[in-house]
Coordinates of C-alpha atoms in Angstrom, one line a residue:
X1 CA -20.8 -11.4 -15.2
X2 CA -23.8 -12.3 -13.1
X3 CA -26.6 -9.8 -13.7
X4 CA -28.1 -8.5 -10.5
X5 CA -30.8 -5.9 -9.6
X6 CA -29.4 -2.5 -8.4
X7 CA -31.1 -2.7 -5.0
X8 CA -29.6 -6.1 -4.4
X9 CA -26.2 -4.7 -5.4
X10 CA -26.5 -2.0 -2.7
X11 CA -27.5 -4.7 -0.2
X12 CA -24.4 -6.7 -1.1
X13 CA -22.2 -3.7 -0.5
X14 CA -23.7 -3.3 3.0
X15 CA -23.1 -6.9 3.8
X16 CA -19.5 -6.9 2.6
X17 CA -18.8 -3.7 4.5
X18 CA -20.1 -5.1 7.7
X19 CA -18.2 -8.3 7.2
X20 CA -14.9 -6.3 6.6
X21 CA -15.3 -3.9 9.4
X22 CA -17.1 -6.2 11.9
X23 CA -19.4 -3.2 12.7
X24 CA -22.7 -2.0 11.4
X25 CA -21.9 1.5 12.6
X26 CA -18.5 1.7 10.8
X27 CA -20.1 0.2 7.7
X28 CA -22.8 2.9 7.7
X29 CA -20.1 5.6 8.1
X30 CA -18.0 4.2 5.3
X31 CA -21.0 3.9 2.9
X32 CA -22.4 7.3 4.1
X33 CA -25.8 5.8 4.9
X34 CA -27.7 5.2 8.1
X35 CA -27.0 2.3 10.4
X36 CA -30.7 1.3 10.0
X37 CA -30.3 1.1 6.3
X38 CA -27.2 -1.1 6.5
X39 CA -29.1 -3.4 8.9
X40 CA -32.0 -3.6 6.5
X41 CA -29.7 -4.4 3.6
X42 CA -28.0 -7.2 5.5
X43 CA -31.4 -8.7 6.4
X44 CA -32.4 -8.5 2.7
X45 CA -29.3 -10.5 1.7
X46 CA -29.9 -13.1 4.4
X47 CA -33.5 -13.4 3.3
X48 CA -32.5 -13.6 -0.4
X49 CA -30.0 -16.4 0.4
X50 CA -32.1 -18.1 3.0
X51 CA -29.2 -18.2 5.5
X52 CA -28.0 -16.4 8.5
X53 CA -24.8 -14.7 7.5
X54 CA -23.7 -12.8 10.7
X55 CA -23.6 -13.5 14.4
X56 CA -24.7 -10.3 16.2
X57 CA -23.9 -9.5 19.8
X58 CA -23.8 -6.3 21.7
X59 CA -20.0 -6.4 21.5
X60 CA -19.1 -7.7 18.0
X61 CA -20.3 -8.9 14.7
X62 CA -18.8 -12.1 13.2
X63 CA -19.4 -14.2 10.1
X64 CA -21.2 -17.5 10.3
X65 CA -19.8 -20.3 8.2
X66 CA -22.5 -19.5 5.5
X67 CA -21.5 -15.8 5.8
X68 CA -17.8 -16.6 5.1
X69 CA -18.8 -18.6 2.0
X70 CA -21.2 -15.9 0.8
X71 CA -18.6 -13.1 1.3
X72 CA -16.3 -14.6 -1.3
X73 CA -19.1 -14.6 -3.9
X74 CA -20.4 -11.2 -2.9
X75 CA -17.0 -9.6 -3.2
X76 CA -16.6 -11.2 -6.6
X77 CA -19.9 -9.7 -7.8
X78 CA -19.1 -6.3 -6.5
X79 CA -15.6 -6.4 -8.0
X80 CA -17.0 -7.3 -11.5
X81 CA -19.6 -4.5 -11.2
X82 CA -16.9 -2.0 -10.3
X83 CA -14.8 -3.2 -13.2
X84 CA -17.7 -2.8 -15.6
X85 CA -18.4 0.7 -14.3
X86 CA -14.8 1.7 -14.5
X87 CA -14.5 0.5 -18.1
X88 CA -17.6 2.3 -19.1
X89 CA -16.4 5.6 -17.6
X90 CA -13.0 5.3 -19.3
X91 CA -14.6 4.6 -22.7
X92 CA -16.9 7.6 -22.3
X93 CA -14.0 9.7 -21.0
X94 CA -16.1 10.5 -17.9
X95 CA -13.8 9.1 -15.1
X96 CA -14.1 11.5 -12.3
X97 CA -13.8 11.9 -8.6
X98 CA -11.2 12.4 -5.8
X99 CA -8.6 10.0 -4.6
X100 CA -6.9 10.4 -1.2
X101 CA -3.6 8.6 -1.0
X102 CA -1.3 7.9 2.0
X103 CA 2.3 7.3 1.0
X104 CA 5.8 7.2 2.4
X105 CA 7.5 10.6 1.9
X106 CA 10.3 9.4 -0.4
X107 CA 7.9 7.6 -2.7
X108 CA 5.7 10.7 -2.9
X109 CA 8.6 12.8 -4.1
X110 CA 9.7 10.5 -6.9
X111 CA 7.7 7.6 -8.5
X112 CA 4.3 8.5 -7.1
X113 CA 4.2 12.1 -8.3
X114 CA 5.3 11.0 -11.8
X115 CA 2.5 8.5 -11.9
X116 CA -0.1 11.0 -10.6
X117 CA 0.9 13.5 -13.2
X118 CA 0.5 10.8 -15.9
X119 CA -2.9 9.7 -14.6
X120 CA -4.5 13.1 -14.3
X121 CA -3.2 14.0 -17.8
X122 CA -5.2 11.0 -19.1
X123 CA -8.2 11.8 -16.8
X124 CA -8.5 15.6 -16.3
X125 CA -11.6 15.2 -14.1
X126 CA -9.7 13.4 -11.4
X127 CA -8.4 15.1 -8.3
X128 CA -5.7 13.4 -6.2
X129 CA -4.8 14.3 -2.6
X130 CA -1.4 13.0 -1.3
X131 CA -0.7 12.6 2.4
X132 CA 3.0 12.0 2.7
X133 CA 4.3 10.4 5.9
X134 CA 6.5 7.6 7.0
X135 CA 4.0 6.6 9.6
X136 CA 1.2 4.2 8.7
X137 CA -2.0 6.1 8.1
X138 CA -5.3 5.1 9.7
X139 CA -7.4 4.3 6.7
X140 CA -10.8 4.8 8.3
X141 CA -10.0 7.8 10.6
X142 CA -8.1 9.7 7.9
X143 CA -10.5 8.8 5.1
X144 CA -7.8 7.1 3.0
X145 CA -8.8 5.5 -0.3
X146 CA -5.4 4.0 -0.9
X147 CA -2.4 3.5 1.3
X148 CA 1.0 2.7 -0.3
X149 CA 3.1 0.7 2.1
X150 CA 6.5 -1.0 2.0
X151 CA 6.0 -4.3 3.8
X152 CA 6.6 -8.0 3.4
X153 CA 2.9 -8.8 4.0
X154 CA 0.0 -6.4 4.8
X155 CA -2.3 -6.9 7.8
X156 CA -5.0 -9.6 7.3
X157 CA -7.8 -7.1 7.8
X158 CA -6.8 -5.1 4.8
X159 CA -7.3 -5.8 1.1
X160 CA -4.0 -5.4 -0.7
X161 CA -2.5 -5.6 -4.2
X162 CA 1.2 -6.0 -4.7
X163 CA 2.5 -3.2 -7.0
X164 CA 6.2 -4.2 -7.2
X165 CA 9.1 -5.8 -5.4
X166 CA 12.0 -3.6 -4.6
X167 CA 15.7 -4.2 -3.9
X168 CA 17.5 -2.1 -1.3
X169 CA 21.1 -1.0 -1.5
X170 CA 23.8 0.5 0.8
X171 CA 25.1 3.9 -0.4
X172 CA 27.2 6.8 0.6
X173 CA 28.2 10.1 -1.0
X174 CA 31.4 10.6 -2.9
X175 CA 32.5 13.1 -0.2
X176 CA 32.0 10.5 2.5
X177 CA 34.0 7.9 0.6
X178 CA 36.9 10.3 0.0
X179 CA 37.3 10.6 3.8
X180 CA 36.5 7.0 4.7
X181 CA 37.4 3.7 2.9
X182 CA 34.4 2.0 1.4
X183 CA 33.4 -1.1 3.4
X184 CA 34.5 -4.4 1.8
X185 CA 32.3 -6.7 3.9
X186 CA 29.2 -6.1 6.1
X187 CA 31.3 -6.5 9.3
X188 CA 33.2 -3.3 8.2
X189 CA 30.1 -1.3 8.9
X190 CA 31.0 -1.2 12.6
X191 CA 33.8 1.3 11.6
X192 CA 31.4 3.6 9.8
X193 CA 28.8 6.2 10.6
X194 CA 25.5 4.6 9.5
X195 CA 22.3 6.7 9.1
X196 CA 19.7 4.6 10.8
X197 CA 15.9 4.7 10.5
X198 CA 14.6 4.4 14.0
X199 CA 14.1 0.8 15.1
X200 CA 15.8 -0.6 12.0
X201 CA 19.4 -0.9 13.1
X202 CA 19.8 -4.5 12.1
X203 CA 20.9 -4.6 8.4
X204 CA 20.6 -8.1 6.8
X205 CA 22.8 -9.4 4.0
X206 CA 23.1 -12.4 1.8
X207 CA 26.3 -13.3 0.0
X208 CA 24.8 -16.4 -1.7
X209 CA 26.2 -18.7 1.0
X210 CA 24.8 -17.4 4.2
X211 CA 22.5 -14.8 5.7
X212 CA 23.9 -12.5 8.3
X213 CA 22.5 -9.6 10.4
X214 CA 24.7 -6.7 11.3
X215 CA 23.8 -4.2 14.0
X216 CA 24.8 -0.8 12.8
X217 CA 25.0 2.6 14.6
X218 CA 25.8 6.2 14.0
X219 CA 25.4 9.7 15.3
X220 CA 22.3 10.4 13.2
X221 CA 19.0 8.6 13.2
X222 CA 15.5 9.6 12.2
X223 CA 12.0 8.4 11.8
X224 CA 11.7 9.7 8.3
X225 CA 13.8 8.4 5.4
X226 CA 14.0 11.6 3.5
X227 CA 15.9 13.2 6.3
X228 CA 18.4 10.4 6.2
X229 CA 18.8 10.6 2.4
X230 CA 19.6 14.3 2.7
X231 CA 22.2 13.5 5.4
X232 CA 23.7 10.8 3.2
X233 CA 24.0 13.2 0.2
X234 CA 25.6 15.7 2.6
X235 CA 28.4 13.2 3.4
X236 CA 27.2 12.3 6.9
X237 CA 27.3 8.5 6.5
X238 CA 26.2 5.2 4.9
X239 CA 22.5 4.7 4.3
X240 CA 20.3 1.7 3.4
X241 CA 17.5 2.7 1.0
X242 CA 15.1 1.2 -1.5
X243 CA 16.3 1.4 -5.1
X244 CA 13.3 3.6 -6.2
X245 CA 15.0 6.3 -4.0
X246 CA 18.6 5.3 -4.6
X247 CA 18.7 5.0 -8.4
X248 CA 18.1 8.6 -9.3
X249 CA 20.6 9.8 -6.8
X250 CA 23.2 7.3 -8.1
X251 CA 22.6 8.4 -11.6
X252 CA 23.1 12.0 -10.6
X253 CA 26.4 11.2 -8.8
X254 CA 25.0 12.2 -5.4
X255 CA 25.4 8.7 -4.0
X256 CA 27.6 5.7 -4.7
X257 CA 26.6 2.1 -4.1
X258 CA 28.8 0.0 -1.8
X259 CA 28.8 -3.6 -0.8
X260 CA 27.3 -4.5 -4.2
X261 CA 28.4 -8.1 -3.9
X262 CA 26.0 -8.6 -1.0
X263 CA 22.2 -8.8 -1.5
X264 CA 19.8 -7.3 0.9
X265 CA 16.3 -8.8 1.4
X266 CA 13.7 -7.7 -1.1
X267 CA 10.7 -5.7 0.1
X268 CA 7.4 -5.1 -1.6
X269 CA 5.2 -2.1 -2.2
X270 CA 1.5 -2.7 -1.7
X271 CA -1.6 -0.7 -2.4
X272 CA -3.9 -1.4 0.6
X273 CA -7.4 -0.4 1.4
X274 CA -10.3 -1.4 3.7
X275 CA -12.8 -2.9 1.3
X276 CA -13.6 -3.1 -2.3
X277 CA -17.3 -2.9 -1.7
X278 CA -17.4 0.8 -2.0
X279 CA -14.3 1.4 -4.1
X280 CA -14.9 4.1 -6.6
X281 CA -14.0 3.4 -10.2
X282 CA -11.4 6.2 -10.1
X283 CA -9.6 4.4 -7.2
X284 CA -9.7 1.1 -8.9
X285 CA -8.4 2.5 -12.1
X286 CA -5.6 4.4 -10.4
X287 CA -4.4 1.2 -8.8
X288 CA -4.5 -0.6 -12.2
X289 CA -2.6 2.4 -13.6
X290 CA 0.2 2.0 -11.0
X291 CA 0.5 -1.7 -11.9
X292 CA 1.0 -0.9 -15.6
X293 CA 3.5 1.9 -14.8
X294 CA 5.7 0.3 -12.2
X295 CA 7.9 -2.7 -12.8
X296 CA 10.4 -4.3 -10.4
X297 CA 13.0 -1.7 -9.6
X298 CA 16.4 -3.1 -9.5
X299 CA 19.7 -1.6 -8.4
X300 CA 21.9 0.2 -10.9

């Protein structure tokens, strides 16, 4: 690792934060210092490197070509410094702090709470606050350290680590299937009550030869997956859900998988955050912990 003076390390944090937020004011708020201090730090980095790193106007802040190149190296230095601090705290059993996590509701009730329980058992000085919602949290406004999101690709302005890829399946309760014949092909879904997450009424399938998109409908829809899961278990219709939610319910006999010969597109679960420049060792270590605990979840 490159050795660097502490005051320069603080200056690098300010530069990286400004680069990531495109704002001196937001950077100062994130780092809990004054805007003047952030400005002074950035000037120190520019003086140290002998290059102008940022274009400043009254409306926005953008990186110069030299700034874009410097950002890569600065983030690498800060990342290694955070890794060293995290390792030292773990070895000394002094890892402490609070972690604020935004997560989909279904995930919070199953995999996440199990991981949280394991992590705080290993690190009793850690406090974890879980904000469960199926809406995307605003990382800055809601002071989120980590947001867990199901998505094919996170937004470019976020730093993200892929935690696992997840299959999805179509399920129904035994009670529903006693009253209705199980669908044999995706086209049969038009004859069924489908429990639809708002704005996601196109269900895609792949039978190995072709991809097809089927528009489904039903009497019940919701903007929160947990509500639809409860409705499915109560026999109200077919549901499409990720396997991390489906597998325990299938094992307990509450749901039965249908259309198992057809694959649904994979999704990924990501840990996203604004910037690694002020990432606490506890946050970094928790993300590492999730990576070791969660493997690809496949259908059963």
